[in-house]
Short mmCIF file of C-alpha atoms in Angstrom, two decimals:
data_model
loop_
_atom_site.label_atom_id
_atom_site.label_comp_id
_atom_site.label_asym_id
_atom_site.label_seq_id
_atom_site.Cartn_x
_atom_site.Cartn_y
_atom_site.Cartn_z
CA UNK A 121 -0.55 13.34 -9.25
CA UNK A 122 -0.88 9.97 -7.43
CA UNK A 123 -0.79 9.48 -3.69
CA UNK A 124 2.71 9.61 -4.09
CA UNK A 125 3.13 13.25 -4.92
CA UNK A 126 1.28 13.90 -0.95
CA UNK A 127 3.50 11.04 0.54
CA UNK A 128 6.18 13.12 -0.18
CA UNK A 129 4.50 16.65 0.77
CA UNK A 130 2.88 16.08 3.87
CA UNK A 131 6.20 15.47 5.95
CA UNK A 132 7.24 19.04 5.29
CA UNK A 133 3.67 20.17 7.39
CA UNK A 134 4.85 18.92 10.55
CA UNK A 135 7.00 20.26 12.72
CA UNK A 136 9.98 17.74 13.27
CA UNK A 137 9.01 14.94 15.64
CA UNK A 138 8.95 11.56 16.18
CA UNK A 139 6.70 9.93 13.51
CA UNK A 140 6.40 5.70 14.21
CA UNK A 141 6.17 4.17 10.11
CA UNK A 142 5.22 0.67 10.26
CA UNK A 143 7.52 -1.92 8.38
CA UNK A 144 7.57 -3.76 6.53
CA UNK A 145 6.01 -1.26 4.44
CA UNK A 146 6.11 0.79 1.17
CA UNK A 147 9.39 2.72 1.80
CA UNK A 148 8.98 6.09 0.18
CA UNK A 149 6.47 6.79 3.60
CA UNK A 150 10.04 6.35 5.38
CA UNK A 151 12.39 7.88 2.95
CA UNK A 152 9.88 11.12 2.81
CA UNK A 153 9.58 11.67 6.85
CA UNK A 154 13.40 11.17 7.17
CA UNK A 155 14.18 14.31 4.29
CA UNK A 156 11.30 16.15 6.23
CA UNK A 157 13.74 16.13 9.46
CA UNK A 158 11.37 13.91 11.62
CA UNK A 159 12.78 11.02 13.79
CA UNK A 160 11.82 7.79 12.48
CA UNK A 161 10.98 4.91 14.36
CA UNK A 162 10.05 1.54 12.41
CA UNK A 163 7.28 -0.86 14.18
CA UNK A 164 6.32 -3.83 13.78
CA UNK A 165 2.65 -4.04 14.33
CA UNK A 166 2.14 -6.04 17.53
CA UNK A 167 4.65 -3.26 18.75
CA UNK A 168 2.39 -0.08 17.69
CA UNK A 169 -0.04 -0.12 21.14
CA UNK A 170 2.79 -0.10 23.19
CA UNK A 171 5.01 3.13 21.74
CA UNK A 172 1.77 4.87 20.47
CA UNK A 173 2.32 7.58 23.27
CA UNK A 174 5.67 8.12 22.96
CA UNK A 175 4.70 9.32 18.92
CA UNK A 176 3.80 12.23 16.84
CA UNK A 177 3.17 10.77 14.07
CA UNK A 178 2.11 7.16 13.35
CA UNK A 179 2.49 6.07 9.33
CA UNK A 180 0.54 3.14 8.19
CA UNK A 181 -0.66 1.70 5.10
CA UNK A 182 -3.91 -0.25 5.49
CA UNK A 183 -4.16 -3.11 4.06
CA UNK A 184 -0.20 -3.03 4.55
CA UNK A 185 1.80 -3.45 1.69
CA UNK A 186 3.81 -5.67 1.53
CA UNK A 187 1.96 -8.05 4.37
CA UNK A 188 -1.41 -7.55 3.50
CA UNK A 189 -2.17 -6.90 7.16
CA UNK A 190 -5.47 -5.53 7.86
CA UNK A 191 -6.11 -2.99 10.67
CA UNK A 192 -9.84 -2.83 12.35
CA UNK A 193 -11.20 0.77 11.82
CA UNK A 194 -12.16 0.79 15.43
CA UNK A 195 -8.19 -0.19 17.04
CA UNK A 196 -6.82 2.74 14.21
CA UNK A 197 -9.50 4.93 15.45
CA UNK A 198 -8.44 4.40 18.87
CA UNK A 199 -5.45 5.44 18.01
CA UNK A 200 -6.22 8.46 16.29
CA UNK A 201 -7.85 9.91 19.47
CA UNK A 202 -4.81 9.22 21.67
CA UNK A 203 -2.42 11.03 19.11
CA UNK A 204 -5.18 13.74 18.43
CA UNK A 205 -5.16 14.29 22.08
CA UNK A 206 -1.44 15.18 21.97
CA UNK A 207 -1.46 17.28 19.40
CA UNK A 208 -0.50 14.35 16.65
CA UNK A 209 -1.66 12.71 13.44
CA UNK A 210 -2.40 9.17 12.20
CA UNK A 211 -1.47 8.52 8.24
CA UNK A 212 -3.56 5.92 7.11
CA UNK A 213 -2.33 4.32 3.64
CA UNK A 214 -4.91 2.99 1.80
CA UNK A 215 -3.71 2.33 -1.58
CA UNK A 216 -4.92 -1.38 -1.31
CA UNK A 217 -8.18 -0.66 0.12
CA UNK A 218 -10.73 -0.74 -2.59
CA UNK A 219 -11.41 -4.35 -2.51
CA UNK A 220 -12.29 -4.19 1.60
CA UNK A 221 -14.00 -0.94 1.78
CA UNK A 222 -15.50 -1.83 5.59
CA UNK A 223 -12.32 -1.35 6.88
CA UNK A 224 -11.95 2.24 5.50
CA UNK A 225 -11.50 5.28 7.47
CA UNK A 226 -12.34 7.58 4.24
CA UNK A 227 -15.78 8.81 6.00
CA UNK A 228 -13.88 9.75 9.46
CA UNK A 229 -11.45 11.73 7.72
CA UNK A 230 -12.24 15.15 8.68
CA UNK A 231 -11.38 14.65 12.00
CA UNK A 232 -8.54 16.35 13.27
CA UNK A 233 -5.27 14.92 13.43
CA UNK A 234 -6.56 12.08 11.03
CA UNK A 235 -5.18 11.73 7.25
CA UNK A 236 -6.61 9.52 4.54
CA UNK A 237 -4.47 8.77 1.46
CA UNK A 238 -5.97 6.89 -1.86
CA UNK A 239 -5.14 5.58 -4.72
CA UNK A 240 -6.68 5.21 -8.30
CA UNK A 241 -3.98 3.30 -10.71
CA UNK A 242 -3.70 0.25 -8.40
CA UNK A 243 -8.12 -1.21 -8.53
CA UNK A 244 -7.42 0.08 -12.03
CA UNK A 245 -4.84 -0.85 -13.67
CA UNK A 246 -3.97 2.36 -14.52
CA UNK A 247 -0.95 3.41 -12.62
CA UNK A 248 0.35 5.93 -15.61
CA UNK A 249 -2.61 8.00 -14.80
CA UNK A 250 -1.34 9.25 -12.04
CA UNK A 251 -4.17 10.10 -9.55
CA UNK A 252 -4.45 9.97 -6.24
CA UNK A 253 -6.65 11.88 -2.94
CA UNK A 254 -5.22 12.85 0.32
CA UNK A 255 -8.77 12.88 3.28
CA UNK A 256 -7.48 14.85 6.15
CA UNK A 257 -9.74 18.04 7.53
CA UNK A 258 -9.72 21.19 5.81
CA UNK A 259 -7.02 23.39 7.11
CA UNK A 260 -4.28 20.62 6.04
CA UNK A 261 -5.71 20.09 2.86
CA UNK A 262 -5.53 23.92 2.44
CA UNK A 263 -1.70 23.61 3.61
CA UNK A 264 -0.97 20.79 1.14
CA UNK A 265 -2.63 22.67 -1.91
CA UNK A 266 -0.47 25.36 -1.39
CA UNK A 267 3.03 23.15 -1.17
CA UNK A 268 1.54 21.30 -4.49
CA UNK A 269 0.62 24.35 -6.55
CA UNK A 270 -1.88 24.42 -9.46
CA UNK A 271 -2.47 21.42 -11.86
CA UNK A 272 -1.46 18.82 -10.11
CA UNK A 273 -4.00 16.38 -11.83
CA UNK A 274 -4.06 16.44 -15.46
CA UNK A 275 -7.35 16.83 -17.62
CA UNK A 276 -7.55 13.00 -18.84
CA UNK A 277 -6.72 11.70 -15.70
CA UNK A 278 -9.66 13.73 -14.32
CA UNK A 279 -12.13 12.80 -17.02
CA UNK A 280 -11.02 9.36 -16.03
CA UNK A 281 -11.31 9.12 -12.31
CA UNK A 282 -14.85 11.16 -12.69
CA UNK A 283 -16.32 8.15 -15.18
CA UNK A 284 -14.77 5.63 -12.85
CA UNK A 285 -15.62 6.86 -9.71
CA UNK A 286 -19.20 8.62 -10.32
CA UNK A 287 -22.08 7.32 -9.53
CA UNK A 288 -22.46 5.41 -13.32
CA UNK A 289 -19.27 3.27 -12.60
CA UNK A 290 -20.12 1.56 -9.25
CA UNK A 291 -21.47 -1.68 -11.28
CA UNK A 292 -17.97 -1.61 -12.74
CA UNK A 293 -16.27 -0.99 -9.73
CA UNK A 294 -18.03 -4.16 -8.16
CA UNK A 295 -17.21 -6.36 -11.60
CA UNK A 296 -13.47 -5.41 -10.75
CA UNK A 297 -13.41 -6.06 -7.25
CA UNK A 298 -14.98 -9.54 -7.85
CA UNK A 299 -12.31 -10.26 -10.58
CA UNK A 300 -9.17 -9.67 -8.54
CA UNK A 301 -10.55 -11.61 -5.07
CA UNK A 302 -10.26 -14.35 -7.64
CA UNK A 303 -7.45 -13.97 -9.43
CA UNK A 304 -5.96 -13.04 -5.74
CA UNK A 305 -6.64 -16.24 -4.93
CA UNK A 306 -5.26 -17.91 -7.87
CA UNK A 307 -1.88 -16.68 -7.45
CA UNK A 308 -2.54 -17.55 -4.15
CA UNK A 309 -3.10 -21.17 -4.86
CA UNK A 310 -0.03 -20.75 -7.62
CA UNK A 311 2.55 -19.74 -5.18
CA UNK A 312 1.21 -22.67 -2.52
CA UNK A 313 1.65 -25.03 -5.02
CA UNK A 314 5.42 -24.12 -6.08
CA UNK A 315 6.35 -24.29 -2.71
CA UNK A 316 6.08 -20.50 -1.75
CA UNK A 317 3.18 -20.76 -0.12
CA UNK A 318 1.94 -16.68 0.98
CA UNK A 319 2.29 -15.20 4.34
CA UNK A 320 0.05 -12.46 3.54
CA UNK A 321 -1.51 -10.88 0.87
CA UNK A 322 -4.85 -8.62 -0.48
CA UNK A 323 -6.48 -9.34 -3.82
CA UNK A 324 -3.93 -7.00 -5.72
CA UNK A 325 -0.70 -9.23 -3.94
CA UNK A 326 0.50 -11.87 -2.56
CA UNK A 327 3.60 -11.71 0.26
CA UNK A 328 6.31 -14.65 0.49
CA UNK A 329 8.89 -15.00 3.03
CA UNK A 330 11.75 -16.76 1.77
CA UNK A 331 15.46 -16.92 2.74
CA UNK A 332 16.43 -17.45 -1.14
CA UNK A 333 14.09 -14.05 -1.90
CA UNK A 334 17.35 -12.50 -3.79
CA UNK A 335 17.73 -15.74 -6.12
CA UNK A 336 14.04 -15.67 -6.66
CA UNK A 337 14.36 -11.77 -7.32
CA UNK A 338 17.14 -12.12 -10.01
CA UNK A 339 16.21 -15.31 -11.55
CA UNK A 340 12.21 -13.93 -12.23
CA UNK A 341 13.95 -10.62 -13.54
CA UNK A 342 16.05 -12.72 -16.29
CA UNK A 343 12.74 -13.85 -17.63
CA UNK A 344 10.75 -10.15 -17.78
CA UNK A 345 8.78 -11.20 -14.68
CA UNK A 346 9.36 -8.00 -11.54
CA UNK A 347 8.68 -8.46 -7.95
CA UNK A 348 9.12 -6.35 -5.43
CA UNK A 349 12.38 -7.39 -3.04
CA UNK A 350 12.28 -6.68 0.54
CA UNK A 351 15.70 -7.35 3.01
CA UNK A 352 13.77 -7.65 6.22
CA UNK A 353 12.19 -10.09 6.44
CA UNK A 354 13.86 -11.89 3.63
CA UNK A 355 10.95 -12.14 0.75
CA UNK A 356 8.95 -11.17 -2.22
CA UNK A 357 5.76 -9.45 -3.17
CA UNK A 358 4.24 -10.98 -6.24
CA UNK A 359 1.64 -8.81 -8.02
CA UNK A 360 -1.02 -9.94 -10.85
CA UNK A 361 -0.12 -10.65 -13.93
CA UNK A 362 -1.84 -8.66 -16.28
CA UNK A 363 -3.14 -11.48 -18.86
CA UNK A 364 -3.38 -15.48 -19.38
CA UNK A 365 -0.14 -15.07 -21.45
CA UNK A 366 1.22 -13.49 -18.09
CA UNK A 367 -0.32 -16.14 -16.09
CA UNK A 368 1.08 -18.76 -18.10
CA UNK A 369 4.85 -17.17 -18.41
CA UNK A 370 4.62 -16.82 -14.22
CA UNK A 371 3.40 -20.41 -14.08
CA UNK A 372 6.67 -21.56 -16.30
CA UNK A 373 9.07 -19.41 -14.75
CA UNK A 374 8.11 -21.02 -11.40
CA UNK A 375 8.27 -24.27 -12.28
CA UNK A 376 11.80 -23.81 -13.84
CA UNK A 377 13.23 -22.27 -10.90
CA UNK A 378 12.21 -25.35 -9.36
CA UNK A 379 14.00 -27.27 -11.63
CA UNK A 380 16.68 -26.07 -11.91
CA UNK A 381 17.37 -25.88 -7.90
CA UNK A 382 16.53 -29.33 -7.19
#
């Protein structure tokens, strides 16, 4: 029922240990390996080679969210083969990823000690559906279909992701992907030109570092416009806005805050 329902399952498969989760990142990878009893140890990425053999675990999400970094497949497979070696597992993230499918690690997923997570509601735009696919070989899976029970997915969210995802929908699938690069890089070029120019981004975001993120946060909220607020570093994820009426009411909103704080 979404990748989230496995970000918060898997934890509880591993034995307690020290799992590395990269941040910034999407917090509820965090939150869940803390409840699960596992010492957690946030990276930054240029710090990942370096404590990679002191880990269990390493938790990524590729392209990161909020950043937008991208990961090669070959450094992450690296990786995977010096945790495997110790017994340990690289979580790869990939909620973002259906815009830069080369950098996927979807078709190496049934190695050991490798697990794949996916998202459908995100390329979408259909995040009430609620479906989502954990990659990983077939003894976890087993493990994790047993902690999740039966009917996890729900029938129209399965007659959904099947017309989406089959073979029939892969001209759509390529429509969408060429529609949000561009409107990626229109809010892009929006934020540059209000002065919050992007430190990162993907096609589905775009990642601002600014010390007045919690004025930015509260003032876009007044108006019916939500970002995502992160503390360290100070700054804002922007996401797309789902219409030219959106596009137009983001457009405004910016400008006013601008105004306003001159």
């Amino acid at each position: 029922a979404g990748s989230q329902a496995a970000i918060q399952a898997l934890p509880q498969l591993f034995v307690p240990g020290r799992v590395g989760v990269l941040a910034p990142s999407y917090a509820e990878h965090a939150q869940a390996w803390q409840r699960g009893g596992h010492r957690l140890v946030r990276l930054a990425a240029e710090d990942i080679e370096a404590q990679l053999d002191t880990l269990d675990v390493l938790v990524l999400a590729n392209p990161n969210n909020p950043t937008g970094r991208l990961f090669e497949p070959g450094q992450l497979l690296d990786w995977q083969a010096r945790l495997e070696q110790r017994g340990g597992c690289l979580l790869v993230d990939e909620a973002f990823m259906d815009c830069t499918p080369d950098y996927s690690l979807a078709a190496y997923s049934q190695r050991p000690g490798l697990v794949v997570l996916r998202s459908f509601g995100k390329f979408f735009g259909l995040a009430g559906i609620r479906l989502g696919f954990v990659l990983a070989e077939a003894a976890l899976l087993a493990r994790l279909h047993e902690r999740l029970g039966p009917w996890t997915v729900s029938g129209p969210a399965r007659v959904l992701g099947l017309q989406a995802l089959g073979p029939a929908g892969g001209a759509v699938r390529e429509r969408r992907a060429r529609e949000l690069q561009a409107a990626g890089e229109r809010l892009a070029e929006l934020l540059h030109m209000q002065g919050l120019p992007p430190a990162g981004g993907t096609a589905l975001f775009q990642w601002v570092c600014t010390p007045a993120a919690v004025q930015w946060h509260d003032f876009l909220a007044r108006r019916g416009i939500l970002v995502r607020r992160f503390d360290q570093p100070a700054s804002l994820r922007f996401g797309l806005p789902a219409d030219e009426v959106g596009w137009q009411r983001l457009a405004r909103a910016l400008d006013d805050y601008q105004k306003e704080s001159a």
